[in-house]
mmCIF file of C-alpha atoms and ligand atoms in Angstrom:
data_model
loop_
_atom_site.group_PDB
_atom_site.id
_atom_site.type_symbol
_atom_site.label_atom_id
_atom_site.label_comp_id
_atom_site.label_asym_id
_atom_site.label_seq_id
_atom_site.Cartn_x
_atom_site.Cartn_y
_atom_site.Cartn_z
ATOM 1 C CA UNK A 1 53.127 25.661 -96.903
ATOM 2 C CA UNK A 2 51.831 28.756 -99.561
ATOM 3 C CA UNK A 3 51.385 31.529 -97.500
ATOM 4 C CA UNK A 4 48.155 34.205 -97.603
ATOM 5 C CA UNK A 5 49.065 37.517 -97.591
ATOM 6 C CA UNK A 6 47.145 40.206 -96.173
ATOM 7 C CA UNK A 7 45.206 43.053 -97.818
ATOM 8 C CA UNK A 8 47.876 45.368 -97.064
ATOM 9 C CA UNK A 9 51.111 43.093 -97.894
ATOM 10 C CA UNK A 10 49.521 43.253 -101.173
ATOM 11 C CA UNK A 11 49.675 47.091 -101.501
ATOM 12 C CA UNK A 12 53.390 46.756 -100.618
ATOM 13 C CA UNK A 13 53.695 44.382 -103.309
ATOM 14 C CA UNK A 14 51.324 46.525 -105.383
ATOM 15 C CA UNK A 15 53.730 49.208 -104.843
ATOM 16 C CA UNK A 16 56.364 47.283 -105.657
ATOM 17 C CA UNK A 17 55.082 45.886 -108.654
ATOM 18 C CA UNK A 18 53.924 49.303 -110.248
ATOM 19 C CA UNK A 19 57.609 50.116 -109.976
ATOM 20 C CA UNK A 20 58.823 47.715 -111.695
ATOM 21 C CA UNK A 21 56.183 48.139 -114.392
ATOM 22 C CA UNK A 22 56.918 51.651 -115.259
ATOM 23 C CA UNK A 23 60.961 49.675 -115.175
ATOM 24 C CA UNK A 24 60.137 47.267 -117.921
ATOM 25 C CA UNK A 25 58.013 50.172 -120.078
ATOM 26 C CA UNK A 26 61.250 52.632 -119.592
ATOM 27 C CA UNK A 27 63.696 49.541 -120.322
ATOM 28 C CA UNK A 28 61.430 48.287 -123.575
ATOM 29 C CA UNK A 29 61.625 52.295 -124.730
ATOM 30 C CA UNK A 30 65.568 52.048 -124.359
ATOM 31 C CA UNK A 31 65.793 48.713 -126.601
ATOM 32 C CA UNK A 32 67.851 49.957 -129.706
ATOM 33 C CA UNK A 33 70.181 48.330 -131.965
ATOM 34 C CA UNK A 34 73.962 48.910 -130.729
ATOM 35 C CA UNK A 35 72.943 49.635 -127.483
ATOM 36 C CA UNK A 36 75.193 47.146 -124.834
ATOM 37 C CA UNK A 37 72.690 45.263 -122.668
ATOM 38 C CA UNK A 38 74.675 46.730 -119.638
ATOM 39 C CA UNK A 39 73.591 49.885 -120.601
ATOM 40 C CA UNK A 40 69.404 48.730 -119.776
ATOM 41 C CA UNK A 41 71.190 47.569 -116.516
ATOM 42 C CA UNK A 42 72.698 50.932 -115.234
ATOM 43 C CA UNK A 43 69.090 52.608 -116.242
ATOM 44 C CA UNK A 44 67.740 49.899 -114.367
ATOM 45 C CA UNK A 45 69.679 50.900 -111.110
ATOM 46 C CA UNK A 46 69.146 54.213 -111.399
ATOM 47 C CA UNK A 47 65.570 53.688 -112.048
ATOM 48 C CA UNK A 48 64.898 51.914 -109.071
ATOM 49 C CA UNK A 49 67.447 53.766 -106.616
ATOM 50 C CA UNK A 50 64.871 57.178 -107.915
ATOM 51 C CA UNK A 51 61.903 55.498 -106.682
ATOM 52 C CA UNK A 52 63.463 54.090 -103.277
ATOM 53 C CA UNK A 53 63.220 50.292 -104.282
ATOM 54 C CA UNK A 54 65.513 47.854 -104.112
ATOM 55 C CA UNK A 55 66.992 45.959 -106.950
ATOM 56 C CA UNK A 56 65.426 42.569 -105.965
ATOM 57 C CA UNK A 57 68.329 40.373 -108.077
ATOM 58 C CA UNK A 58 71.231 42.087 -107.154
ATOM 59 C CA UNK A 59 73.387 39.292 -105.251
ATOM 60 C CA UNK A 60 70.489 37.358 -105.275
ATOM 61 C CA UNK A 61 72.365 33.907 -105.069
ATOM 62 C CA UNK A 62 75.817 36.292 -106.152
ATOM 63 C CA UNK A 63 73.832 37.407 -109.275
ATOM 64 C CA UNK A 64 75.634 40.313 -110.224
ATOM 65 C CA UNK A 65 72.791 42.439 -111.909
ATOM 66 C CA UNK A 66 69.791 44.085 -110.863
ATOM 67 C CA UNK A 67 68.055 42.784 -113.527
ATOM 68 C CA UNK A 68 68.117 39.661 -116.447
ATOM 69 C CA UNK A 69 68.413 40.628 -120.406
ATOM 70 C CA UNK A 70 68.352 37.545 -122.470
ATOM 71 C CA UNK A 71 68.622 37.855 -126.015
ATOM 72 C CA UNK A 72 67.874 35.308 -128.685
ATOM 73 C CA UNK A 73 68.923 32.290 -127.592
ATOM 74 C CA UNK A 74 69.260 33.059 -123.840
ATOM 75 C CA UNK A 75 65.847 31.903 -122.331
ATOM 76 C CA UNK A 76 66.677 33.772 -118.683
ATOM 77 C CA UNK A 77 69.133 34.739 -116.378
ATOM 78 C CA UNK A 78 71.222 36.665 -118.805
ATOM 79 C CA UNK A 79 73.652 38.678 -116.984
ATOM 80 C CA UNK A 80 73.353 42.102 -118.722
ATOM 81 C CA UNK A 81 77.003 43.230 -120.116
ATOM 82 C CA UNK A 82 79.120 43.693 -123.098
ATOM 83 C CA UNK A 83 76.285 41.787 -125.565
ATOM 84 C CA UNK A 84 75.485 43.999 -128.269
ATOM 85 C CA UNK A 85 71.301 44.450 -129.186
ATOM 86 C CA UNK A 86 71.111 44.071 -132.942
ATOM 87 C CA UNK A 87 67.976 44.290 -135.593
ATOM 88 C CA UNK A 88 66.074 41.304 -135.546
ATOM 89 C CA UNK A 89 66.651 40.216 -132.314
ATOM 90 C CA UNK A 90 64.042 38.970 -128.960
ATOM 91 C CA UNK A 91 65.579 40.769 -126.093
ATOM 92 C CA UNK A 92 63.513 39.293 -122.461
ATOM 93 C CA UNK A 93 63.955 42.017 -119.915
ATOM 94 C CA UNK A 94 62.996 40.182 -116.404
ATOM 95 C CA UNK A 95 63.107 42.904 -113.103
ATOM 96 C CA UNK A 96 62.369 42.470 -109.710
ATOM 97 C CA UNK A 97 62.062 45.018 -106.929
ATOM 98 C CA UNK A 98 61.619 45.381 -103.300
ATOM 99 C CA UNK A 99 59.301 48.117 -101.321
ATOM 100 C CA UNK A 100 59.350 47.519 -97.445
ATOM 101 C CA UNK A 101 60.602 43.831 -97.774
ATOM 102 C CA UNK A 102 57.622 43.162 -100.396
ATOM 103 C CA UNK A 103 58.526 41.486 -103.332
ATOM 104 C CA UNK A 104 57.227 41.984 -106.890
ATOM 105 C CA UNK A 105 58.721 40.073 -110.148
ATOM 106 C CA UNK A 106 57.269 40.601 -113.809
ATOM 107 C CA UNK A 107 59.329 40.260 -117.326
ATOM 108 C CA UNK A 108 58.575 41.501 -120.795
ATOM 109 C CA UNK A 109 60.006 40.607 -123.597
ATOM 110 C CA UNK A 110 60.590 42.887 -127.140
ATOM 111 C CA UNK A 111 61.781 42.541 -130.705
ATOM 112 C CA UNK A 112 64.164 45.153 -131.878
ATOM 113 C CA UNK A 113 63.541 46.872 -135.107
ATOM 114 C CA UNK A 114 62.517 44.454 -138.333
ATOM 115 C CA UNK A 115 61.883 40.835 -137.448
ATOM 116 C CA UNK A 116 60.401 37.392 -138.737
ATOM 117 C CA UNK A 117 56.678 36.886 -138.671
ATOM 118 C CA UNK A 118 57.992 33.424 -136.953
ATOM 119 C CA UNK A 119 59.223 35.835 -134.193
ATOM 120 C CA UNK A 120 56.674 37.882 -133.984
ATOM 121 C CA UNK A 121 54.262 34.697 -133.833
ATOM 122 C CA UNK A 122 56.570 33.336 -131.170
ATOM 123 C CA UNK A 123 56.216 36.598 -128.952
ATOM 124 C CA UNK A 124 52.422 36.901 -129.301
ATOM 125 C CA UNK A 125 52.001 33.713 -128.040
ATOM 126 C CA UNK A 126 54.339 33.788 -124.953
ATOM 127 C CA UNK A 127 51.734 36.731 -124.487
ATOM 128 C CA UNK A 128 48.975 35.287 -124.784
ATOM 129 C CA UNK A 129 50.194 32.181 -122.698
ATOM 130 C CA UNK A 130 50.650 34.277 -119.939
ATOM 131 C CA UNK A 131 47.165 35.981 -119.969
ATOM 132 C CA UNK A 132 45.706 32.854 -120.518
ATOM 133 C CA UNK A 133 47.567 31.313 -117.282
ATOM 134 C CA UNK A 134 46.020 34.162 -114.962
ATOM 135 C CA UNK A 135 42.882 34.206 -116.095
ATOM 136 C CA UNK A 136 42.809 30.206 -114.666
ATOM 137 C CA UNK A 137 44.510 32.042 -111.259
ATOM 138 C CA UNK A 138 41.115 32.141 -109.754
ATOM 139 C CA UNK A 139 39.620 31.368 -105.872
ATOM 140 C CA UNK A 140 38.395 27.798 -106.062
ATOM 141 C CA UNK A 141 40.423 26.732 -109.034
ATOM 142 C CA UNK A 142 43.920 24.446 -108.963
ATOM 143 C CA UNK A 143 47.236 25.494 -109.014
ATOM 144 C CA UNK A 144 47.936 23.408 -112.329
ATOM 145 C CA UNK A 145 44.942 24.843 -114.267
ATOM 146 C CA UNK A 146 47.272 27.670 -114.862
ATOM 147 C CA UNK A 147 49.992 25.677 -115.791
ATOM 148 C CA UNK A 148 47.809 23.299 -118.135
ATOM 149 C CA UNK A 149 46.201 26.692 -119.626
ATOM 150 C CA UNK A 150 49.935 28.015 -120.278
ATOM 151 C CA UNK A 151 51.020 24.899 -122.121
ATOM 152 C CA UNK A 152 48.031 24.797 -124.142
ATOM 153 C CA UNK A 153 48.497 28.346 -125.575
ATOM 154 C CA UNK A 154 52.302 27.118 -125.939
ATOM 155 C CA UNK A 155 52.123 23.772 -127.727
ATOM 156 C CA UNK A 156 48.788 24.885 -129.905
ATOM 157 C CA UNK A 157 50.886 26.698 -131.454
ATOM 158 C CA UNK A 158 53.468 24.610 -132.279
ATOM 159 C CA UNK A 159 56.261 26.059 -129.811
ATOM 160 C CA UNK A 160 58.038 24.671 -126.928
ATOM 161 C CA UNK A 161 57.398 25.170 -123.305
ATOM 162 C CA UNK A 162 60.589 25.422 -120.583
ATOM 163 C CA UNK A 163 60.147 22.826 -117.723
ATOM 164 C CA UNK A 164 63.612 23.419 -116.307
ATOM 165 C CA UNK A 165 62.560 26.581 -114.612
ATOM 166 C CA UNK A 166 58.865 27.417 -113.101
ATOM 167 C CA UNK A 167 56.670 30.334 -111.910
ATOM 168 C CA UNK A 168 56.419 30.457 -108.075
ATOM 169 C CA UNK A 169 54.585 32.335 -104.688
ATOM 170 C CA UNK A 170 56.164 35.561 -104.107
ATOM 171 C CA UNK A 171 56.188 37.411 -101.014
ATOM 172 C CA UNK A 172 58.606 38.612 -98.079
ATOM 173 C CA UNK A 173 61.091 36.051 -100.596
ATOM 174 C CA UNK A 174 61.601 36.338 -104.298
ATOM 175 C CA UNK A 175 60.986 32.796 -104.696
ATOM 176 C CA UNK A 176 58.300 31.364 -102.194
ATOM 177 C CA UNK A 177 55.825 28.188 -102.270
ATOM 178 C CA UNK A 178 54.269 26.920 -104.470
ATOM 179 C CA UNK A 179 56.870 26.189 -107.755
ATOM 180 C CA UNK A 180 54.575 26.873 -110.620
ATOM 181 C CA UNK A 181 55.230 24.741 -113.859
ATOM 182 C CA UNK A 182 53.932 25.719 -117.231
ATOM 183 C CA UNK A 183 52.717 22.740 -118.135
ATOM 184 C CA UNK A 184 50.845 19.555 -116.686
ATOM 185 C CA UNK A 185 47.250 18.150 -116.287
ATOM 186 C CA UNK A 186 44.873 20.212 -115.256
ATOM 187 C CA UNK A 187 42.504 20.244 -111.801
ATOM 188 C CA UNK A 188 45.704 19.474 -109.452
ATOM 189 C CA UNK A 189 47.747 20.500 -107.035
ATOM 190 C CA UNK A 190 46.779 23.162 -104.072
ATOM 191 C CA UNK A 191 42.914 24.765 -104.608
ATOM 192 C CA UNK A 192 44.053 28.608 -105.292
ATOM 193 C CA UNK A 193 42.349 30.419 -102.246
ATOM 194 C CA UNK A 194 42.463 34.307 -101.677
ATOM 195 C CA UNK A 195 46.155 36.070 -100.413
ATOM 196 C CA UNK A 196 47.865 34.035 -102.166
ATOM 197 C CA UNK A 197 50.256 35.987 -104.959
ATOM 198 C CA UNK A 198 52.008 33.999 -107.474
ATOM 199 C CA UNK A 199 54.450 35.651 -110.161
ATOM 200 C CA UNK A 200 53.289 33.508 -113.455
ATOM 201 C CA UNK A 201 56.046 33.396 -116.416
ATOM 202 C CA UNK A 202 56.089 31.236 -119.457
ATOM 203 C CA UNK A 203 59.490 30.608 -121.023
ATOM 204 C CA UNK A 204 58.726 29.830 -124.512
ATOM 205 C CA UNK A 205 60.933 28.654 -127.061
ATOM 206 C CA UNK A 206 61.038 28.218 -131.134
ATOM 207 C CA UNK A 207 61.386 24.695 -131.164
ATOM 208 C CA UNK A 208 62.625 22.480 -128.627
ATOM 209 C CA UNK A 209 62.502 23.310 -124.823
ATOM 210 C CA UNK A 210 65.281 21.926 -123.658
ATOM 211 C CA UNK A 211 67.903 24.623 -122.093
ATOM 212 C CA UNK A 212 71.638 24.540 -120.896
ATOM 213 C CA UNK A 213 73.413 26.875 -118.558
ATOM 214 C CA UNK A 214 76.381 28.570 -120.253
ATOM 215 C CA UNK A 215 79.840 28.931 -118.297
ATOM 216 C CA UNK A 216 78.675 31.817 -116.455
ATOM 217 C CA UNK A 217 76.811 29.688 -114.265
ATOM 218 C CA UNK A 218 73.417 31.647 -114.758
ATOM 219 C CA UNK A 219 72.772 32.433 -118.322
ATOM 220 C CA UNK A 220 70.310 30.134 -119.426
ATOM 221 C CA UNK A 221 69.996 29.207 -123.310
ATOM 222 C CA UNK A 222 68.331 26.923 -125.560
ATOM 223 C CA UNK A 223 70.214 23.220 -126.817
ATOM 224 C CA UNK A 224 69.257 23.921 -129.868
ATOM 225 C CA UNK A 225 70.129 27.416 -129.429
ATOM 226 C CA UNK A 226 66.691 28.988 -131.257
ATOM 227 C CA UNK A 227 64.934 31.739 -129.899
ATOM 228 C CA UNK A 228 62.996 32.256 -126.596
ATOM 229 C CA UNK A 229 60.329 34.272 -124.786
ATOM 230 C CA UNK A 230 59.503 35.360 -121.558
ATOM 231 C CA UNK A 231 56.786 36.895 -120.041
ATOM 232 C CA UNK A 232 55.852 37.358 -116.200
ATOM 233 C CA UNK A 233 53.335 38.881 -113.897
ATOM 234 C CA UNK A 234 52.704 39.092 -110.321
ATOM 235 C CA UNK A 235 49.119 38.685 -109.666
ATOM 236 C CA UNK A 236 47.371 38.313 -106.561
ATOM 237 C CA UNK A 237 44.631 36.350 -105.592
ATOM 238 C CA UNK A 238 41.447 37.806 -104.457
ATOM 239 C CA UNK A 239 37.903 37.457 -103.744
ATOM 240 C CA UNK A 240 37.207 39.819 -106.264
ATOM 241 C CA UNK A 241 39.124 38.751 -108.496
ATOM 242 C CA UNK A 242 42.932 38.472 -110.094
ATOM 243 C CA UNK A 243 44.814 41.227 -109.289
ATOM 244 C CA UNK A 244 47.810 42.272 -111.387
ATOM 245 C CA UNK A 245 50.615 43.742 -109.096
ATOM 246 C CA UNK A 246 52.897 44.586 -111.870
ATOM 247 C CA UNK A 247 50.888 47.207 -114.330
ATOM 248 C CA UNK A 248 50.759 50.876 -113.809
ATOM 249 C CA UNK A 249 52.940 53.677 -114.988
ATOM 250 C CA UNK A 250 55.591 53.149 -112.023
ATOM 251 C CA UNK A 251 55.129 56.482 -110.408
ATOM 252 C CA UNK A 252 52.617 55.182 -108.253
ATOM 253 C CA UNK A 253 49.492 56.019 -109.999
ATOM 254 C CA UNK A 254 46.352 53.493 -110.790
ATOM 255 C CA UNK A 255 46.318 52.746 -114.757
HETATM 256 MG MG1 MG B 1 59.840 35.297 -111.360
#
Protein backbone atom coordinates (compact mmCIF):
# COMPACT_ATOMS: atom_id res chain seq x y z
CA UNK A 1 0.00 0.00 0.00
CA UNK A 2 1.26 3.47 -0.85
CA UNK A 3 1.00 5.68 2.20
CA UNK A 4 -0.17 9.23 1.62
CA UNK A 5 1.67 11.91 3.61
CA UNK A 6 0.00 14.89 5.24
CA UNK A 7 1.19 18.45 4.61
CA UNK A 8 2.94 18.50 8.00
CA UNK A 9 4.72 15.23 7.24
CA UNK A 10 5.83 16.63 3.90
CA UNK A 11 7.20 19.70 5.71
CA UNK A 12 9.37 17.50 7.93
CA UNK A 13 10.59 15.66 4.84
CA UNK A 14 11.37 19.04 3.27
CA UNK A 15 13.53 19.91 6.29
CA UNK A 16 15.40 16.65 5.84
CA UNK A 17 15.50 17.24 2.08
CA UNK A 18 17.05 20.69 2.36
CA UNK A 19 19.77 19.27 4.55
CA UNK A 20 20.45 16.51 2.02
CA UNK A 21 20.58 19.10 -0.79
CA UNK A 22 23.00 21.28 1.17
CA UNK A 23 25.12 18.26 2.03
CA UNK A 24 25.38 17.10 -1.58
CA UNK A 25 26.26 20.61 -2.78
CA UNK A 26 28.95 20.83 -0.10
CA UNK A 27 30.40 17.42 -0.94
CA UNK A 28 30.35 18.18 -4.68
CA UNK A 29 32.56 21.21 -3.96
CA UNK A 30 34.96 19.11 -1.89
CA UNK A 31 35.58 16.43 -4.54
CA UNK A 32 39.09 16.78 -5.97
CA UNK A 33 41.86 14.61 -7.39
CA UNK A 34 44.01 12.90 -4.76
CA UNK A 35 41.38 12.73 -2.03
CA UNK A 36 40.13 9.45 -0.65
CA UNK A 37 36.40 8.80 -0.71
CA UNK A 38 36.47 8.31 3.07
CA UNK A 39 37.10 12.05 3.47
CA UNK A 40 33.69 12.72 1.91
CA UNK A 41 32.02 10.41 4.40
CA UNK A 42 33.74 12.18 7.30
CA UNK A 43 32.56 15.54 5.99
CA UNK A 44 29.02 14.21 5.57
CA UNK A 45 28.86 12.87 9.10
CA UNK A 46 29.93 16.24 10.51
CA UNK A 47 27.55 18.18 8.24
CA UNK A 48 24.55 16.11 9.31
CA UNK A 49 25.45 16.16 13.00
CA UNK A 50 25.84 19.95 13.01
CA UNK A 51 22.30 20.26 11.61
CA UNK A 52 20.66 17.83 13.99
CA UNK A 53 19.95 15.24 11.29
CA UNK A 54 20.73 11.54 11.39
CA UNK A 55 22.43 9.91 8.43
CA UNK A 56 19.79 7.63 6.91
CA UNK A 57 22.27 5.20 5.41
CA UNK A 58 24.53 4.54 8.43
CA UNK A 59 23.66 1.10 9.79
CA UNK A 60 20.94 0.53 7.19
CA UNK A 61 21.05 -3.28 6.81
CA UNK A 62 24.56 -2.94 8.20
CA UNK A 63 25.80 -0.29 5.73
CA UNK A 64 29.00 1.03 7.32
CA UNK A 65 28.99 4.69 6.19
CA UNK A 66 26.84 7.83 6.18
CA UNK A 67 26.78 8.28 2.40
CA UNK A 68 27.44 6.22 -0.72
CA UNK A 69 30.31 7.27 -2.98
CA UNK A 70 30.41 5.41 -6.30
CA UNK A 71 33.33 6.07 -8.66
CA UNK A 72 33.39 5.35 -12.44
CA UNK A 73 32.29 1.70 -12.91
CA UNK A 74 30.62 1.75 -9.48
CA UNK A 75 26.93 2.41 -10.10
CA UNK A 76 25.48 2.75 -6.60
CA UNK A 77 26.14 1.77 -2.95
CA UNK A 78 29.89 2.37 -3.07
CA UNK A 79 31.31 2.34 0.46
CA UNK A 80 33.51 5.38 1.10
CA UNK A 81 37.01 4.21 1.99
CA UNK A 82 40.53 4.08 0.64
CA UNK A 83 39.77 4.64 -3.05
CA UNK A 84 41.55 7.73 -4.36
CA UNK A 85 39.63 10.06 -6.65
CA UNK A 86 41.50 10.95 -9.84
CA UNK A 87 41.26 13.54 -12.59
CA UNK A 88 38.69 12.38 -15.15
CA UNK A 89 36.63 10.35 -12.67
CA UNK A 90 32.86 10.27 -12.47
CA UNK A 91 31.78 10.40 -8.82
CA UNK A 92 28.22 9.68 -7.68
CA UNK A 93 27.25 10.93 -4.23
CA UNK A 94 24.11 9.51 -2.63
CA UNK A 95 22.87 10.69 0.77
CA UNK A 96 19.86 10.43 3.03
CA UNK A 97 18.91 12.30 6.19
CA UNK A 98 16.32 11.78 8.91
CA UNK A 99 14.57 14.59 10.79
CA UNK A 100 12.00 13.71 13.48
CA UNK A 101 11.63 10.25 11.97
CA UNK A 102 11.09 11.46 8.39
CA UNK A 103 13.45 10.63 5.55
CA UNK A 104 14.77 12.34 2.44
CA UNK A 105 17.09 10.78 -0.13
CA UNK A 106 18.95 12.31 -3.08
CA UNK A 107 21.97 11.77 -5.30
CA UNK A 108 24.15 13.75 -7.69
CA UNK A 109 27.00 12.82 -10.00
CA UNK A 110 29.99 15.10 -10.46
CA UNK A 111 32.97 14.88 -12.79
CA UNK A 112 36.53 15.56 -11.68
CA UNK A 113 38.61 17.97 -13.76
CA UNK A 114 38.74 17.40 -17.50
CA UNK A 115 36.52 14.57 -18.74
CA UNK A 116 35.68 13.27 -22.19
CA UNK A 117 32.62 14.57 -24.07
CA UNK A 118 31.14 11.05 -23.74
CA UNK A 119 31.31 11.24 -19.96
CA UNK A 120 29.81 14.72 -19.90
CA UNK A 121 26.96 13.43 -22.04
CA UNK A 122 26.45 10.43 -19.72
CA UNK A 123 26.11 12.71 -16.71
CA UNK A 124 23.93 15.27 -18.49
CA UNK A 125 21.63 12.54 -19.86
CA UNK A 126 21.14 11.08 -16.39
CA UNK A 127 20.31 14.49 -14.95
CA UNK A 128 17.85 15.08 -17.78
CA UNK A 129 16.27 11.63 -17.31
CA UNK A 130 15.57 12.50 -13.68
CA UNK A 131 14.06 15.82 -14.71
CA UNK A 132 11.78 14.19 -17.28
CA UNK A 133 10.77 11.51 -14.78
CA UNK A 134 9.89 14.17 -12.20
CA UNK A 135 7.72 15.97 -14.78
CA UNK A 136 5.56 12.85 -14.96
CA UNK A 137 5.12 12.72 -11.17
CA UNK A 138 1.77 14.46 -10.99
CA UNK A 139 -1.78 13.67 -9.98
CA UNK A 140 -3.72 11.70 -12.54
CA UNK A 141 -0.68 10.11 -14.15
CA UNK A 142 0.29 6.52 -13.45
CA UNK A 143 3.48 5.34 -11.81
CA UNK A 144 4.98 3.84 -14.95
CA UNK A 145 4.69 7.18 -16.74
CA UNK A 146 7.73 8.14 -14.64
CA UNK A 147 9.52 4.89 -15.51
CA UNK A 148 8.85 5.24 -19.19
CA UNK A 149 9.95 8.88 -19.39
CA UNK A 150 13.28 8.02 -17.76
CA UNK A 151 13.89 5.08 -20.08
CA UNK A 152 13.07 7.12 -23.19
CA UNK A 153 15.65 9.78 -22.36
CA UNK A 154 18.38 7.29 -21.45
CA UNK A 155 17.95 4.81 -24.26
CA UNK A 156 17.25 7.59 -26.73
CA UNK A 157 20.74 8.87 -25.93
CA UNK A 158 22.23 5.40 -26.47
CA UNK A 159 22.98 4.65 -22.81
CA UNK A 160 21.92 1.75 -20.59
CA UNK A 161 19.30 2.01 -17.84
CA UNK A 162 19.93 -0.21 -14.82
CA UNK A 163 17.14 -2.69 -14.02
CA UNK A 164 18.46 -4.25 -10.83
CA UNK A 165 17.92 -1.12 -8.70
CA UNK A 166 14.88 1.12 -8.70
CA UNK A 167 13.43 4.20 -7.05
CA UNK A 168 11.01 3.94 -4.14
CA UNK A 169 8.38 5.52 -1.99
CA UNK A 170 9.83 7.29 1.07
CA UNK A 171 8.58 8.76 4.33
CA UNK A 172 8.79 7.18 7.76
CA UNK A 173 11.22 4.69 6.25
CA UNK A 174 13.82 5.17 3.57
CA UNK A 175 12.23 2.54 1.36
CA UNK A 176 8.45 2.41 1.21
CA UNK A 177 5.99 1.27 -1.43
CA UNK A 178 5.97 1.54 -4.38
CA UNK A 179 9.13 0.43 -6.19
CA UNK A 180 9.74 2.80 -9.12
CA UNK A 181 11.50 1.10 -12.03
CA UNK A 182 13.38 3.28 -14.50
CA UNK A 183 11.97 1.38 -17.46
CA UNK A 184 8.67 0.04 -18.74
CA UNK A 185 5.60 0.80 -20.79
CA UNK A 186 3.68 3.99 -19.87
CA UNK A 187 0.21 4.29 -18.26
CA UNK A 188 0.60 1.29 -15.94
CA UNK A 189 0.62 0.79 -12.18
CA UNK A 190 -0.98 2.88 -9.44
CA UNK A 191 -2.53 6.23 -10.26
CA UNK A 192 -0.51 9.06 -8.71
CA UNK A 193 -2.23 10.99 -5.93
CA UNK A 194 -1.55 14.03 -3.79
CA UNK A 195 0.37 12.96 -0.68
CA UNK A 196 2.57 10.39 -2.40
CA UNK A 197 6.27 11.02 -1.82
CA UNK A 198 8.65 9.30 -4.20
CA UNK A 199 12.42 8.95 -4.54
CA UNK A 200 13.05 8.91 -8.28
CA UNK A 201 16.56 7.79 -9.20
CA UNK A 202 17.79 6.86 -12.67
CA UNK A 203 21.04 4.86 -12.71
CA UNK A 204 22.63 5.04 -16.15
CA UNK A 205 25.54 3.19 -17.73
CA UNK A 206 27.79 4.03 -20.67
CA UNK A 207 27.27 0.59 -22.20
CA UNK A 208 25.51 -2.55 -20.88
CA UNK A 209 23.15 -1.90 -17.94
CA UNK A 210 24.04 -5.22 -16.33
CA UNK A 211 25.50 -4.89 -12.85
CA UNK A 212 27.14 -7.14 -10.28
CA UNK A 213 27.82 -6.77 -6.57
CA UNK A 214 31.41 -6.72 -5.31
CA UNK A 215 32.63 -8.94 -2.45
CA UNK A 216 31.96 -6.19 0.09
CA UNK A 217 28.28 -7.11 -0.34
CA UNK A 218 27.28 -3.55 -1.29
CA UNK A 219 29.11 -1.96 -4.19
CA UNK A 220 27.18 -2.41 -7.44
CA UNK A 221 29.46 -2.15 -10.49
CA UNK A 222 28.78 -2.47 -14.20
CA UNK A 223 29.62 -5.97 -15.44
CA UNK A 224 31.50 -4.52 -18.39
CA UNK A 225 33.16 -1.93 -16.12
CA UNK A 226 31.84 0.94 -18.19
CA UNK A 227 31.14 4.11 -16.24
CA UNK A 228 27.83 5.02 -14.62
CA UNK A 229 25.94 8.05 -13.33
CA UNK A 230 23.13 8.46 -10.79
CA UNK A 231 20.82 11.34 -9.91
CA UNK A 232 17.98 11.26 -7.41
CA UNK A 233 15.40 13.58 -5.87
CA UNK A 234 12.71 13.04 -3.27
CA UNK A 235 9.51 14.58 -4.66
CA UNK A 236 6.07 15.06 -3.15
CA UNK A 237 3.00 14.97 -5.36
CA UNK A 238 0.54 17.67 -4.30
CA UNK A 239 -2.64 19.14 -5.73
CA UNK A 240 -0.59 22.24 -6.54
CA UNK A 241 1.99 20.26 -8.54
CA UNK A 242 5.25 18.40 -8.11
CA UNK A 243 7.26 19.52 -5.12
CA UNK A 244 10.98 18.64 -5.12
CA UNK A 245 11.90 18.28 -1.43
CA UNK A 246 15.63 17.71 -1.84
CA UNK A 247 16.61 21.19 -2.93
CA UNK A 248 17.57 24.43 -1.22
CA UNK A 249 20.71 25.51 0.55
CA UNK A 250 20.53 23.08 3.44
CA UNK A 251 20.22 25.88 5.98
CA UNK A 252 16.46 25.81 6.19
CA UNK A 253 15.93 28.70 3.81
CA UNK A 254 13.84 28.26 0.70
CA UNK A 255 15.51 28.62 -2.71
MG1 LIG B 1 17.00 6.16 -3.05
